[in-house]
Amino acid sequence: MTTAPERALPATRPPLLDLAARLRGRLLLPGGDRFTTRTAALPLPPLAVVEAATAEDVVAAVRFAGRHGLELAVQATGLGATPCSESTLLVATAGLDECTVHEEGWARVGAGVRWQRVLDEAGAHGLAALAGSSPAAGVVGQTLGGGLGPVARTYGLASDRVRAFEVVTGDGVLRRVTPTEHPDLFWGLRGGRGALGVVTAVEFDLLAVDELYAGALEFDGADAATVLHRWASWSAGLPRQATTSIALLRSAGERVVAVRFAWVGDADAGAAVLAPLRECAVPLHDGVRVRPYADMGQIHRVSAPPGPVSEAQLLLDALPPATIEVLLAVAGPAAASPQLLVELRQLGGAIARFPERASAFSHRDGAFSLVAVGPADDGAAEHAAGLLAALAPWSSGRGLATFGREEHPGALARVYDPATLRRLAGLAAHYDPHRILAGARGLHG
Ligand SMILES: Cc1cc2nc3c(=O)[nH]c(=O)nc-3n(C[C@H](O)[C@H](O)[C@H](O)COP(=O)(O)OP(=O)(O)OC[C@H]3O[C@@H](n4cnc5c(N)ncnc54)[C@H](O)[C@@H]3O)c2cc1C
């Protein structure tokens, strides 16, 4: 993975014990068991970890980093990418675990909360939240990237429903950010990932939905060509009530193709819409049924692979039969593909109805999002690069912020349009004058 350069360790060792004395939470130092566990998945360990117990702990950490020339990174679940080095102070947000569901239809959630908790607590009131494919992901981390979930074509992105953020910006100030308070940050935090501050809490609207007709149809890899071609032509005519994706993956060692489908509304109508897919081959597993909304993790049925991964992504403008042939030839069941998952999500619907540039999430006009995930050490990155190159004729080379792990300027130019990128860079320079935040590395050039 290419990243922007790391910051050098300051010449004078920062007085970490002074910081520890100011915290309600704990400061973890190298050598301790807790430090080792927390940082095990990171390519390089940080200088120290602040386990934040309050927003004030985050303020203390950001100010300390600014005073002592350190970089500051954030980790909630560890499912995403956290750029770290020996000069990084890592803020762990798991302790910011407030989750309050208001029956009137909104929630307030701390930076350490995962989606499944919100789904369960909202579900108890007949309400729903726009979680992503894996409810184990962090609400805040995912929302900052945009948040594209299994019902996105009906309801849009998680970030489109945000009412307010509380964020510690790189200048060490805790701010409440809404459409009218710091509207520039409100724009930039929705899609700008971790570039503009450490979010301590988020408030967002919930939906009055308690059930979905949803799940996955899994087919044998031998049927991949039939199913993929049918999915491509079938998805072209889907109404906004339907959100779908298709994935080439391995399940219990076997190569399968999984069609994911979520339908909001009458189940019989949803079944009629899905029928052409159900009938195109005999599914190994048919999990599409009426289910509580809070079970939405059963639609994609994905979890993070163990160990470091390679991730590649591309937005496709169209999906003519030739793209399916390329996909099958490079990553299909008969190809020697190292990828664990190659997934196509249909975009459009409510995703595209939110005005472009109304937030920092770019490229709402994309037709399909392709993501390939493989083990980092198995040639998967090179293979994915080959797949993306083969699909280049049907793409303008763009990607989505929510799936991009890389922070270098070239990668940012793919996931943001030029005006958005300039505006994000301006905000980062304004709110983080000492360039403390690791999440803004690529924006500073
Ligand atoms: C199995 C899997 C499925 C996924 N499915 C989807 C999906 O369906 N839709 C989708 O949109 N995305 C999806 N993603 C991408 C995911 O949303 C991002 O990786 C996201 O960054 C994860 O956030 P986290 O807090 O869980 O991870 P972490 O590793 O804890 O954090 C990752 C990064 O998020 C930022 N961040 C986290 N918390 C904060 C904070 N409080 N303040 C500022 N920055 C913060 C930081 O830059 C941090 O380095 C998926 C990822 C995985 C591994």
mmCIF file of C-alpha atoms in Angstrom, residues 219-228 247-250 253-258 324-339 342 383:
data_model
loop_
_atom_site.group_PDB
_atom_site.id
_atom_site.type_symbol
_atom_site.label_atom_id
_atom_site.label_comp_id
_atom_site.label_asym_id
_atom_site.label_seq_id
_atom_site.Cartn_x
_atom_site.Cartn_y
_atom_site.Cartn_z
ATOM 1 C CA PHE A 219 -25.068 -20.103 -6.287
ATOM 2 C CA ASP A 220 -22.386 -22.609 -7.183
ATOM 3 C CA GLY A 221 -19.330 -21.054 -8.825
ATOM 4 C CA ALA A 222 -20.104 -23.162 -11.902
ATOM 5 C CA ASP A 223 -23.183 -20.963 -12.443
ATOM 6 C CA ALA A 224 -21.219 -17.719 -12.133
ATOM 7 C CA ALA A 225 -21.480 -16.713 -15.808
ATOM 8 C CA THR A 226 -25.241 -17.303 -15.970
ATOM 9 C CA VAL A 227 -25.903 -15.515 -12.680
ATOM 10 C CA LEU A 228 -23.614 -12.555 -13.360
ATOM 11 C CA ALA A 247 -20.058 -11.085 -5.069
ATOM 12 C CA LEU A 248 -17.616 -13.721 -6.189
ATOM 13 C CA LEU A 249 -16.322 -15.220 -2.967
ATOM 14 C CA ARG A 250 -15.218 -18.305 -1.131
ATOM 15 C CA GLY A 253 -13.552 -23.286 0.792
ATOM 16 C CA GLU A 254 -15.867 -23.388 -2.252
ATOM 17 C CA ARG A 255 -16.142 -20.647 -4.838
ATOM 18 C CA VAL A 256 -19.645 -19.245 -4.901
ATOM 19 C CA VAL A 257 -21.460 -16.312 -6.378
ATOM 20 C CA ALA A 258 -23.782 -14.471 -3.987
ATOM 21 C CA ILE A 324 -18.861 -9.552 -17.081
ATOM 22 C CA GLU A 325 -16.670 -11.577 -19.424
ATOM 23 C CA VAL A 326 -13.600 -9.649 -18.244
ATOM 24 C CA LEU A 327 -14.577 -10.109 -14.614
ATOM 25 C CA LEU A 328 -15.027 -13.850 -15.085
ATOM 26 C CA ALA A 329 -11.807 -14.239 -17.035
ATOM 27 C CA VAL A 330 -9.699 -12.438 -14.415
ATOM 28 C CA ALA A 331 -11.510 -13.176 -11.142
ATOM 29 C CA GLY A 332 -14.140 -15.837 -11.894
ATOM 30 C CA PRO A 333 -14.212 -19.329 -10.380
ATOM 31 C CA ALA A 334 -12.114 -20.761 -13.215
ATOM 32 C CA ALA A 335 -9.404 -18.107 -12.878
ATOM 33 C CA ALA A 336 -6.489 -18.509 -10.462
ATOM 34 C CA SER A 337 -7.663 -15.507 -8.478
ATOM 35 C CA PRO A 338 -6.176 -14.854 -5.030
ATOM 36 C CA GLN A 339 -9.064 -12.544 -4.112
ATOM 37 C CA VAL A 342 -14.837 -9.425 -5.626
ATOM 38 C CA HIS A 383 -3.921 -9.278 -9.343
#
